[in-house]
Amino acid sequence: MRPLWLLLAVGVFGWAGASDGASRATRAMDEEIVSEKQAEESHRQDSANLLIFILLLTLTILTIWLFKHRRARFLHETGLAMIYGLLVGLVLRYGIHVPSDVNNVTLSCEVQSSPTTLLVNVSGKFYEYTLKGEISSHELNNVQDNEMLRKVTFDPEVFFNILLPPIIFYAGYSLKRRHFFRNLGSILAYAFLGTAISCFVIGSIMYGCVTLMKVTGQLAGDFYFTDCLLFGAIVSATDPVTVLAIFHELQVDVELYALLFGESVLNDAVAIVLSSSIVAYQPAGDNSHTFDVTAMFKSIGIFLGIFSGSFAMGAATGVVTALVTKFTKLREFQLLETGLFFLMSWSTFLLAEAWGFTGVVAVLFCGITQAHYTYNNLSTESQHRTKQLFELLNFLAENFIFSYMGLTLFTFQNHVFNPTFVVGAFIAIFLGRAANIYPLSFLLNLGRRSKIGSNFQHMMMFAGLRGAMAFALAIRDTATYARQMMFSTTLLIVFFTVWVFGGGTTAMLSCLHIRVGVDSDQEHLGVPENERRTTKAESAWLFRIWYNFDHNYLKPLLTHSGPPLTTTLPNCCGPIARCLTSPQAYENQEQLKDDDSDLILNDGDISLTYGDSTVTTESTTSSAPRRFLGNSSEDALDRELAFGDHELVIRGTRLVLPMDDSEPALNSLEDTRHSPA
């Protein structure tokens, strides 16, 4: 009887165990099904979010075409992209509500800090949860809506690692070096001194506003002077893309275009390094926001170190790419050549960021170096491909960022708008821009023969728009109350400057009587030759020392252009020169493939060869008048520089200038040369 009961008990317990195991397996299967459905739903939601941005860009492109077709200039494409982004953000925030999920459970847990990763034990299984951000207490019931808005809010690193590199690289790659270097001194003054002045003026004014807010009880969190300086650095980053696009379309005076474009290109680089230096300001002691001389000089050292290191890294990457494309036969495989160029250029940004430098500065100077050296080594097809590729990426990335700006005004969940801070910020940016442009222009005009006119100064003041760089710097850190207020205010500043100042560019050009319809290649037609040569001698002085070394040594070393190294290096370096000089260099030595050559076409640098006679021009600073073959004055020399089928020898490089049909024949020039004085 006892064995029977024992068998019965074993059977019951076995059946119960099997049943329990079956139920656990069923629950596990149900959990897997739910997890798969959630993953599928998340994938579908992500696809819909990306589709929203693609449709925004498509709609922007079509509207741009309509505006260009109608020749409407009151609103630029970037301002239009922002409007579309605002409309979509408004619909997402207030027009779409996601039903709450019954599986969402709110639990309270008392901890002293917010961990970035949380492990939760649910019935013996551990689940990992990551921190997504703070949620207000009154939004606990809107978790699903918050999740939807969070999904259309990108990680700030997406902007820095994916969207900014093509924009900054294209700025350097498409740089018109001729006009840039003619105004190099002025551009450096505006970009470095001007940005620093603007930063401290804005920071000081904003600190006064913050102090006023503390007195009136409007400040709900900490806001230190270093935060004010950081805000000054962020909004000092100008981005006159709207104005420059209109300038290009209307062919505005090239000097004004060069000053504004050059300042904006370097200004972005200076602003981001300046902001990094301010963040790195760390005095000794417990209070990290007091003034300390040692910490200040340390920040200045960090600024110089980061900028110079980033510059060196960008230039080095460009040099390596130039050497690879010169000493290999990649040009025979255009697709591989373009792919290598693209990857080397983009990796410069990531390499600099990984080493603790600033990718914006590195990729900017990489673009300039690639345009100056590597571009000459590429095949014709790759030259066209790289220009069109980065132009397309620049266009899409820029419009994507401006669309996202409009979207963020409604989808960002931690906005802090304070009327006093906003009004103070608008006053500060205008005063900071004025303190940058007008005093520096006055000082620069003391040393310039070609003065920066008051109308140019007013236009540069007006064109101080804020855009993609200011937005990217502001959104990178929104963890604290001060950073959230800075981000919200920066958004309003970008909206106002792009819509109001960008839309008023054409009217301002007309009001200030600035020349339009100027062909950059024909800009000096009608200008007296002696005045033209004086302008070149003045504008190139800062560049001429570098150009001599670059043209005779670096260009032949890194490209197939320029004079062969066998003609520029000493005889003792003959074997090395022959090894480093490509065969194409000997074939191209009769042609000067250099966009910057006009910068050195001034007195003292030119020798002319007519048949068997050679004449070298002397410096215009000499007090004694120079004679040409004893029969002609300097005006006759200018005429001979302008006419005839002659050969120009410039520091070892021979430039052949063919005679145009409209020019006088050589025999008539000979008659003029030998005619009595």
XYZ file of C-alpha atoms in Angstrom:
677
model
C 0.000 0.000 0.000
C 2.867 2.369 0.867
C 4.596 2.015 -2.548
C 1.307 2.880 -4.223
C 1.042 6.141 -2.289
C 4.668 6.899 -3.032
C 4.182 6.436 -6.752
C 1.069 8.583 -6.636
C 2.927 11.404 -4.831
C 5.818 11.281 -7.305
C 3.374 11.462 -10.169
C 1.554 14.450 -8.720
C 4.760 16.356 -8.027
C 6.156 15.450 -11.418
C 3.017 16.649 -13.123
C 3.151 19.899 -11.094
C 6.825 20.419 -11.989
C 6.155 19.786 -15.660
C 3.209 22.132 -15.554
C 5.328 24.828 -13.869
C 8.094 24.363 -16.428
C 5.591 24.562 -19.256
C 4.134 27.782 -17.851
C 7.615 29.326 -17.548
C 8.382 28.378 -21.131
C 5.081 29.887 -22.236
C 5.857 33.123 -20.377
C 9.332 33.261 -21.903
C 7.851 32.728 -25.353
C 5.283 35.455 -24.747
C 8.043 37.816 -23.600
C 10.040 37.092 -26.760
C 6.991 37.810 -28.911
C 6.360 41.080 -27.070
C 10.046 42.021 -27.391
C 9.996 41.298 -31.126
C 6.856 43.377 -31.570
C 8.415 46.244 -29.615
C 11.577 46.065 -31.723
C 9.518 46.041 -34.911
C 7.441 48.973 -33.687
C 10.573 50.887 -32.720
C 12.081 50.241 -36.155
C 8.904 51.443 -37.829
C 8.890 54.580 -35.662
C 12.535 55.341 -36.447
C 11.877 54.955 -40.168
C 8.912 57.339 -39.913
C 11.059 59.902 -38.069
C 13.776 59.814 -40.738
C 11.091 60.015 -43.419
C 9.868 63.257 -41.833
C 13.289 64.865 -42.339
C 13.613 63.522 -45.890
C 10.207 64.997 -46.757
C 11.232 68.283 -45.137
C 14.341 68.472 -47.328
C 12.337 67.494 -50.419
C 9.749 70.178 -49.740
C 12.510 72.715 -49.106
C 14.213 71.901 -52.430
C 10.985 72.249 -54.380
C 10.180 75.571 -52.716
C 13.731 76.798 -53.361
C 13.237 76.055 -57.045
C 9.989 78.022 -56.992
C 11.719 80.992 -55.305
C 14.606 80.913 -57.780
C 12.176 80.615 -60.670
C 10.277 83.669 -59.389
C 13.568 85.414 -58.460
C 12.361 85.945 -54.901
C 15.150 86.899 -52.475
C 13.197 87.945 -49.409
C 13.654 84.495 -47.851
C 16.650 82.197 -48.224
C 16.479 78.402 -48.329
C 17.803 78.118 -44.766
C 15.042 80.358 -43.436
C 12.532 78.347 -45.425
C 13.844 75.077 -43.971
C 13.432 76.522 -40.478
C 9.800 77.450 -41.176
C 8.997 73.934 -42.382
C 10.737 72.505 -39.331
C 8.663 74.747 -37.059
C 5.417 73.588 -38.655
C 6.304 69.903 -38.349
C 7.473 70.386 -34.754
C 4.211 72.115 -33.909
C 2.216 69.195 -35.309
C 4.341 66.613 -33.487
C 4.088 68.437 -30.172
C 0.409 69.331 -30.093
C -1.281 67.410 -32.924
C -0.147 63.834 -32.346
C -0.699 61.872 -29.135
C 0.509 58.302 -28.698
C -1.802 56.096 -26.564
C -0.259 55.050 -23.277
C 1.204 51.570 -22.973
C -0.294 49.380 -20.231
C 3.108 47.772 -19.747
C 4.634 51.060 -18.547
C 5.095 50.957 -14.781
C 6.212 53.916 -12.653
C 8.236 52.959 -9.603
C 9.807 55.218 -6.988
C 13.392 54.626 -5.929
C 15.343 56.952 -3.629
C 18.907 57.500 -4.915
C 21.309 60.405 -4.434
C 22.342 60.726 -8.103
C 21.018 59.755 -11.520
C 22.917 56.677 -12.781
C 23.581 56.473 -16.512
C 22.832 52.725 -16.514
C 20.318 50.914 -14.317
C 20.044 47.132 -13.810
C 16.551 45.936 -12.819
C 15.847 42.463 -11.427
C 12.470 41.206 -12.673
C 11.630 37.671 -11.533
C 15.264 36.647 -11.519
C 16.044 38.197 -14.910
C 18.232 41.302 -15.120
C 17.349 44.078 -17.551
C 19.561 47.041 -18.455
C 18.041 50.523 -18.747
C 19.898 53.646 -19.896
C 19.305 57.244 -18.841
C 17.418 59.287 -21.441
C 16.869 62.493 -19.511
C 14.895 64.204 -16.802
C 11.074 64.219 -16.926
C 9.017 66.838 -15.130
C 6.663 65.563 -12.431
C 3.606 66.854 -14.320
C 4.630 64.868 -17.439
C 4.688 61.412 -15.823
C 1.413 60.547 -17.529
C 2.751 61.546 -20.964
C 5.621 59.091 -21.141
C 4.668 57.878 -24.612
C 4.456 61.400 -26.022
C 7.808 62.195 -24.424
C 9.287 59.096 -26.017
C 8.013 60.113 -29.457
C 9.466 63.624 -29.111
C 12.718 62.183 -27.817
C 13.036 59.952 -30.872
C 12.985 62.972 -33.205
C 15.617 64.666 -31.037
C 19.037 63.579 -32.241
C 22.101 62.968 -30.142
C 24.244 66.160 -30.290
C 27.213 64.042 -31.369
C 25.359 63.361 -34.623
C 25.799 67.040 -35.503
C 29.478 67.132 -34.640
C 30.535 63.825 -36.171
C 28.237 63.562 -39.198
C 26.665 66.882 -40.204
C 29.339 69.479 -39.391
C 32.390 67.888 -41.130
C 31.097 68.220 -44.733
C 29.968 71.818 -44.092
C 33.313 72.921 -42.662
C 35.381 70.926 -45.167
C 33.520 72.406 -48.110
C 34.155 75.910 -46.756
C 37.894 75.248 -46.915
C 37.823 73.219 -50.135
C 35.874 75.869 -52.058
C 37.835 78.813 -50.629
C 38.764 81.410 -53.256
C 42.379 81.687 -52.168
C 43.208 84.630 -54.403
C 40.787 87.024 -52.699
C 41.270 85.359 -49.317
C 45.020 85.991 -49.250
C 44.676 89.513 -50.592
C 42.797 90.348 -47.395
C 44.504 87.843 -45.112
C 45.607 90.368 -42.492
C 42.155 91.882 -42.151
C 40.460 88.468 -42.084
C 42.765 87.235 -39.311
C 42.106 90.390 -37.300
C 38.329 90.022 -37.563
C 38.403 86.254 -36.916
C 40.776 86.159 -33.931
C 40.724 89.571 -32.260
C 37.152 90.328 -33.292
C 35.745 87.024 -32.022
C 37.582 87.408 -28.694
C 36.315 90.990 -28.322
C 32.768 89.922 -29.175
C 32.936 87.031 -26.694
C 34.013 89.218 -23.758
C 31.620 92.057 -24.599
C 28.658 89.660 -24.808
C 29.788 87.780 -21.702
C 30.096 90.981 -19.647
C 26.680 92.297 -20.714
C 25.042 88.941 -20.026
C 26.625 88.792 -16.581
C 24.951 92.118 -15.851
C 21.625 90.640 -17.001
C 22.125 87.558 -14.834
C 22.909 89.765 -11.827
C 19.703 91.722 -12.472
C 17.755 88.460 -12.716
C 19.164 87.348 -9.345
C 18.118 90.623 -7.719
C 14.589 90.417 -9.128
C 14.258 86.718 -8.270
C 13.938 85.510 -11.895
C 16.828 83.041 -11.711
C 15.898 79.489 -10.770
C 19.404 77.989 -10.853
C 23.130 78.702 -10.861
C 24.499 80.980 -13.572
C 28.172 81.969 -13.260
C 30.397 84.402 -15.149
C 32.069 81.491 -16.935
C 28.633 80.471 -18.213
C 28.153 83.990 -19.543
C 31.531 83.864 -21.302
C 30.632 80.478 -22.774
C 27.395 81.957 -24.095
C 29.425 84.820 -25.571
C 31.693 82.337 -27.378
C 28.705 80.349 -28.686
C 26.822 83.296 -30.178
C 30.033 84.894 -31.498
C 30.156 82.121 -34.114
C 28.711 83.844 -37.184
C 27.244 81.912 -40.091
C 26.237 84.331 -42.862
C 25.316 81.514 -45.252
C 22.135 83.346 -46.272
C 23.945 86.619 -46.974
C 26.819 84.924 -48.814
C 24.400 82.985 -51.026
C 22.724 86.247 -52.030
C 26.142 87.875 -52.498
C 27.147 85.062 -54.844
C 23.910 85.267 -56.797
C 24.085 89.053 -57.186
C 27.896 89.035 -57.731
C 28.557 91.551 -54.987
C 31.918 93.328 -54.736
C 34.540 90.599 -54.357
C 36.465 92.405 -51.607
C 33.384 92.514 -49.385
C 32.606 88.881 -50.182
C 36.174 87.830 -49.343
C 36.186 89.717 -46.030
C 32.849 88.314 -44.916
C 33.440 84.754 -46.113
C 36.991 84.591 -44.747
C 35.907 85.950 -41.376
C 33.022 83.478 -41.086
C 35.213 80.490 -42.029
C 37.907 81.201 -39.426
C 35.431 82.650 -36.936
C 33.712 79.273 -36.507
C 37.041 77.625 -35.771
C 38.033 80.308 -33.261
C 34.632 80.221 -31.526
C 34.680 76.466 -30.943
C 38.256 76.501 -29.587
C 37.409 79.522 -27.426
C 34.383 77.736 -25.967
C 36.516 74.671 -25.209
C 39.064 76.871 -23.429
C 36.354 78.508 -21.312
C 34.942 75.113 -20.326
C 38.471 74.014 -19.386
C 38.893 77.030 -17.050
C 39.409 75.435 -13.632
C 40.905 77.521 -10.785
C 42.491 75.837 -7.800
C 40.313 75.392 -4.717
C 36.749 74.405 -4.051
C 35.049 77.272 -5.921
C 35.568 76.678 -9.626
C 33.979 79.955 -10.706
C 36.281 82.511 -9.082
C 38.880 84.499 -11.029
C 42.349 82.999 -10.957
C 45.309 84.353 -12.951
C 46.990 80.959 -13.228
C 43.811 79.321 -14.516
C 43.304 82.164 -17.004
C 46.785 81.736 -18.520
C 46.253 77.991 -18.530
C 43.070 78.483 -20.561
C 44.951 80.747 -22.983
C 47.589 78.035 -23.322
C 44.876 75.455 -23.956
C 43.397 77.716 -26.655
C 46.733 78.092 -28.441
C 47.578 74.408 -28.031
C 44.253 73.125 -29.314
C 44.185 75.522 -32.257
C 47.777 74.904 -33.356
C 47.471 71.128 -32.819
C 44.229 70.963 -34.796
C 45.750 73.089 -37.564
C 48.822 70.836 -37.767
C 46.709 67.669 -37.816
C 44.454 68.955 -40.597
C 47.388 70.139 -42.707
C 49.266 66.866 -42.112
C 46.307 64.775 -43.307
C 46.093 66.876 -46.449
C 49.834 66.466 -47.070
C 49.623 62.675 -46.615
C 46.716 62.492 -49.081
C 48.673 64.614 -51.572
C 51.722 62.320 -51.326
C 49.605 59.174 -51.730
C 47.819 60.533 -54.800
C 51.108 61.759 -56.293
C 53.280 58.667 -55.894
C 50.618 56.068 -56.692
C 48.605 55.508 -59.829
C 45.222 55.853 -58.157
C 44.229 58.374 -60.825
C 43.822 55.431 -63.194
C 40.948 54.211 -60.971
C 38.795 57.265 -60.423
C 36.313 55.598 -58.070
C 39.080 54.445 -55.717
C 40.722 57.856 -55.943
C 37.522 59.682 -54.993
C 36.798 57.197 -52.205
C 40.246 57.644 -50.662
C 39.973 61.429 -50.876
C 36.565 61.352 -49.185
C 37.618 59.022 -46.364
C 40.889 60.821 -45.639
C 39.107 64.159 -45.510
C 36.314 62.972 -43.208
C 38.656 61.000 -40.936
C 40.556 64.205 -40.173
C 37.641 65.434 -38.083
C 37.312 62.189 -36.122
C 41.075 61.865 -35.677
C 41.333 65.342 -34.172
C 38.385 64.739 -31.835
C 39.814 61.382 -30.727
C 43.159 63.026 -29.889
C 41.511 65.776 -27.850
C 41.820 68.512 -30.473
C 39.038 70.307 -32.346
C 37.766 68.584 -35.450
C 36.276 71.785 -36.903
C 39.690 73.480 -37.107
C 41.374 70.314 -38.382
C 38.876 69.602 -41.163
C 38.844 73.283 -42.216
C 42.597 73.405 -42.801
C 42.491 69.915 -44.269
C 40.068 71.264 -46.875
C 42.353 74.207 -47.653
C 45.376 71.882 -47.953
C 43.496 69.397 -50.127
C 42.411 72.189 -52.463
C 45.935 73.620 -52.669
C 47.876 70.383 -53.166
C 45.852 67.161 -53.545
C 43.404 68.655 -56.048
C 46.258 69.057 -58.570
C 47.061 65.339 -58.377
C 43.523 64.105 -58.985
C 42.256 63.042 -62.368
C 39.880 65.426 -64.100
C 36.922 63.185 -63.326
C 37.836 62.987 -59.627
C 38.282 66.743 -59.450
C 34.713 67.219 -60.639
C 33.427 64.388 -58.447
C 34.965 65.669 -55.210
C 33.731 69.211 -55.750
C 30.214 68.089 -56.569
C 30.155 65.490 -53.782
C 31.090 67.894 -50.990
C 28.909 70.632 -52.441
C 25.939 68.244 -52.293
C 26.773 67.070 -48.756
C 27.175 70.680 -47.636
C 23.788 71.622 -49.090
C 21.935 68.672 -47.546
C 23.636 68.904 -44.137
C 23.089 72.636 -43.858
C 19.403 72.477 -44.743
C 18.941 69.446 -42.488
C 20.382 71.389 -39.535
C 18.176 74.413 -40.178
C 15.102 72.182 -40.516
C 16.031 70.495 -37.270
C 16.389 73.901 -35.586
C 12.753 74.655 -36.338
C 11.718 71.199 -35.160
C 13.682 71.517 -31.915
C 11.804 74.618 -30.813
C 8.816 72.351 -30.089
C 10.345 68.897 -29.587
C 13.062 69.842 -27.076
C 11.504 69.253 -23.652
C 13.715 71.347 -21.370
C 13.454 74.851 -22.833
C 14.058 77.741 -20.429
C 12.877 81.080 -21.836
C 13.505 84.168 -19.724
C 12.444 87.545 -21.211
C 15.190 89.476 -19.428
C 17.883 87.084 -20.612
C 16.533 87.028 -24.182
C 16.337 90.832 -24.484
C 19.778 91.195 -22.923
C 21.178 88.616 -25.364
C 19.872 90.498 -28.412
C 21.348 93.767 -27.157
C 24.624 92.012 -26.352
C 25.089 90.392 -29.773
C 24.546 93.715 -31.560
C 26.987 95.552 -29.281
C 29.480 92.680 -29.514
C 29.333 92.702 -33.315
C 29.759 96.481 -33.377
C 32.759 96.257 -31.027
C 34.235 93.719 -33.420
C 33.689 95.460 -36.771
C 34.014 99.208 -36.293
C 37.119 99.596 -34.051
C 39.060 96.910 -35.941
C 38.107 98.416 -39.306
C 39.388 101.802 -38.110
C 42.711 100.287 -37.043
C 43.040 98.208 -40.212
C 42.377 101.234 -42.423
C 45.391 102.946 -40.877
C 47.595 100.414 -42.647
C 45.514 99.694 -45.768
C 45.671 101.694 -48.970
C 42.478 100.026 -50.149
C 40.265 101.184 -47.301
C 37.354 99.236 -45.895
C 34.587 101.744 -46.583
C 31.878 102.648 -44.132
C 29.280 100.939 -46.334
C 31.317 97.717 -46.205
C 31.552 98.019 -42.419
C 27.792 98.548 -42.072
C 27.163 95.531 -44.317
C 29.533 93.338 -42.297
C 27.774 94.485 -39.137
C 24.404 93.651 -40.680
C 25.609 90.265 -41.976
C 26.561 88.882 -38.561
C 23.985 86.095 -38.681
C 24.085 83.113 -36.339
C 23.476 79.650 -37.670
C 24.591 76.019 -37.665
C 27.755 76.390 -35.564
C 26.085 78.397 -32.793
C 23.247 75.857 -32.685
C 25.626 72.876 -32.612
C 27.700 74.407 -29.797
C 24.590 75.239 -27.754
C 22.894 71.845 -28.109
C 26.026 69.879 -27.266
C 25.442 70.287 -23.521
C 21.966 71.014 -22.117
C 22.327 69.229 -18.787
C 22.181 72.255 -16.461
C 19.720 75.082 -15.991
C 22.191 77.632 -17.382
C 22.940 75.559 -20.512
C 19.227 75.025 -21.180
C 18.568 78.765 -21.015
C 21.549 79.429 -23.302
C 20.299 76.865 -25.830
C 16.744 78.243 -25.906
C 17.994 81.815 -26.331
C 20.449 80.782 -29.066
C 17.567 79.256 -31.023
C 15.644 82.552 -30.920
C 18.753 84.483 -31.996
C 19.282 82.171 -34.983
C 15.633 82.488 -36.039
C 15.657 86.276 -35.823
C 18.979 86.868 -37.601
C 18.274 84.404 -40.439
C 14.764 85.664 -41.124
C 15.207 89.410 -40.553
C 18.813 90.062 -41.550
C 18.957 87.352 -44.194
C 15.703 88.524 -45.746
C 16.815 92.169 -45.697
C 20.168 91.611 -47.424
C 19.086 92.782 -50.881
C 17.461 95.932 -49.506
C 20.539 96.692 -47.393
C 22.858 96.324 -50.409
C 20.758 98.836 -52.292
C 20.577 101.187 -49.314
C 24.356 101.149 -48.791
C 25.070 101.568 -52.556
C 27.323 98.489 -52.734
C 28.354 97.311 -56.194
C 26.662 94.235 -57.615
C 27.190 92.378 -60.877
C 30.975 92.343 -60.382
C 32.833 89.568 -62.187
C 35.652 88.410 -59.925
C 37.829 87.608 -62.938
C 37.280 91.057 -64.461
C 37.291 93.061 -61.243
C 40.341 95.165 -62.194
C 39.215 96.148 -65.695
C 39.189 99.906 -65.961
C 41.533 100.335 -63.005
C 44.838 102.067 -63.869
C 47.705 99.582 -64.109
C 49.939 101.374 -61.614
C 47.092 101.398 -59.061
C 46.451 97.719 -59.773
C 50.090 96.783 -59.136
C 50.127 98.893 -55.972
C 47.068 97.040 -54.704
C 48.693 93.673 -55.379
C 51.937 94.701 -53.704
C 49.974 95.843 -50.676
C 47.633 92.884 -50.442
C 50.231 90.148 -50.892
C 52.912 91.266 -48.457
C 51.776 88.874 -45.741
C 51.551 86.011 -48.184
C 54.642 86.592 -50.340
C 57.174 85.116 -47.906
C 55.178 81.913 -47.601
C 54.462 81.781 -51.325
C 58.138 81.744 -52.299
C 58.828 78.664 -50.175
C 55.558 76.963 -51.122
C 55.879 77.530 -54.847
C 59.495 76.442 -55.180
C 59.543 73.521 -52.749
C 56.176 72.336 -51.381
C 54.179 72.454 -54.620
C 56.823 70.458 -56.569
C 57.180 67.996 -53.652
C 53.470 67.324 -53.111
C 52.023 67.775 -56.613
C 52.811 67.478 -60.294
C 52.753 71.283 -60.614
C 55.332 74.009 -60.197
C 58.996 74.033 -61.163
C 60.856 70.689 -60.886
C 62.796 70.281 -57.647
C 65.916 69.756 -59.758
C 65.781 73.455 -60.672
C 64.986 74.831 -57.201
C 67.050 72.657 -54.846
C 70.869 72.996 -54.595
C 72.998 70.800 -56.844
C 74.076 68.662 -53.892
C 70.446 67.537 -53.500
C 70.231 66.359 -57.116
C 69.538 62.641 -56.455
C 66.819 63.418 -53.890
C 65.299 66.062 -56.189
C 65.149 63.637 -59.123
C 63.549 60.979 -56.898
C 60.864 63.329 -55.557
C 60.067 65.044 -58.864
C 57.418 63.312 -60.931
C 57.744 63.022 -64.725
C 54.640 65.182 -65.102
C 56.466 68.062 -63.419
C 58.939 68.228 -66.322
C 56.058 68.179 -68.781
C 54.186 70.922 -66.875
C 57.118 73.205 -66.173
C 56.018 75.498 -68.992
C 52.622 75.969 -67.316
C 51.958 77.541 -63.941
C 49.039 75.646 -62.430
C 48.647 77.921 -59.449
C 45.575 79.967 -58.564
C 47.609 82.250 -56.302
C 50.161 83.395 -58.872
C 48.544 86.780 -59.359
C 49.379 87.631 -55.767
C 53.050 87.975 -56.636
C 52.769 89.731 -59.990
C 54.214 92.966 -58.650
C 57.361 94.974 -58.996
C 60.598 93.256 -58.075
C 59.248 89.775 -58.789
C 58.855 89.817 -62.585
C 61.315 89.405 -65.408
C 60.210 89.568 -69.036
C 61.832 87.835 -72.008
C 61.380 89.168 -75.550
C 63.439 87.040 -77.836
C 67.012 87.566 -76.630
C 66.370 90.562 -74.348
C 65.371 90.259 -70.711
C 64.179 93.034 -68.446
C 63.494 92.758 -64.735
C 61.106 95.162 -63.069
C 62.232 96.850 -59.884
C 60.325 97.762 -56.757
C 57.963 100.695 -56.980
C 59.269 101.912 -53.632
C 62.465 103.075 -55.299
C 62.677 106.831 -55.652
C 64.526 106.815 -58.972
C 62.464 106.200 -62.108
C 63.338 103.018 -64.022
C 63.984 103.067 -67.773
C 63.176 100.299 -70.188
C 66.125 99.836 -72.593
C 66.963 103.461 -72.003
C 64.057 104.699 -74.126
C 60.878 104.316 -72.085
C 59.390 105.444 -68.802
C 57.615 103.187 -66.277
C 54.349 103.763 -68.151
C 55.886 102.209 -71.233
C 56.957 99.265 -69.118
C 53.367 98.877 -67.965
C 52.241 98.832 -71.578
C 54.751 96.110 -72.376
C 53.492 94.121 -69.399
C 50.028 94.305 -70.913
C 50.735 93.569 -74.596
C 52.611 91.195 -76.811
C 53.449 87.545 -77.051
C 55.900 87.317 -74.205
C 57.171 84.925 -71.621
C 57.026 85.712 -67.923
C 59.630 84.220 -65.596
C 58.577 84.170 -61.942
C 61.047 82.846 -59.407
C 62.135 79.899 -61.508
C 58.735 79.210 -63.082
C 57.980 80.139 -66.677
C 54.506 81.418 -67.449
C 53.687 81.724 -71.166
C 51.113 84.408 -71.920
C 49.736 84.067 -75.488
C 48.926 87.197 -77.453
C 45.238 87.877 -77.897
C 43.830 88.800 -81.321
C 42.868 92.219 -80.025
C 46.395 93.006 -78.851
C 48.910 94.847 -81.032
C 51.264 92.703 -83.012
C 54.794 92.136 -81.795
C 56.387 94.129 -84.617
C 54.331 97.190 -83.738
C 55.484 96.754 -80.152
C 59.070 96.600 -81.358
C 58.507 99.871 -83.248
C 57.229 101.463 -80.088
C 60.170 100.120 -78.131
C 62.790 101.626 -80.494
C 60.985 104.881 -81.182
C 62.644 108.042 -79.818
C 61.678 109.059 -76.307
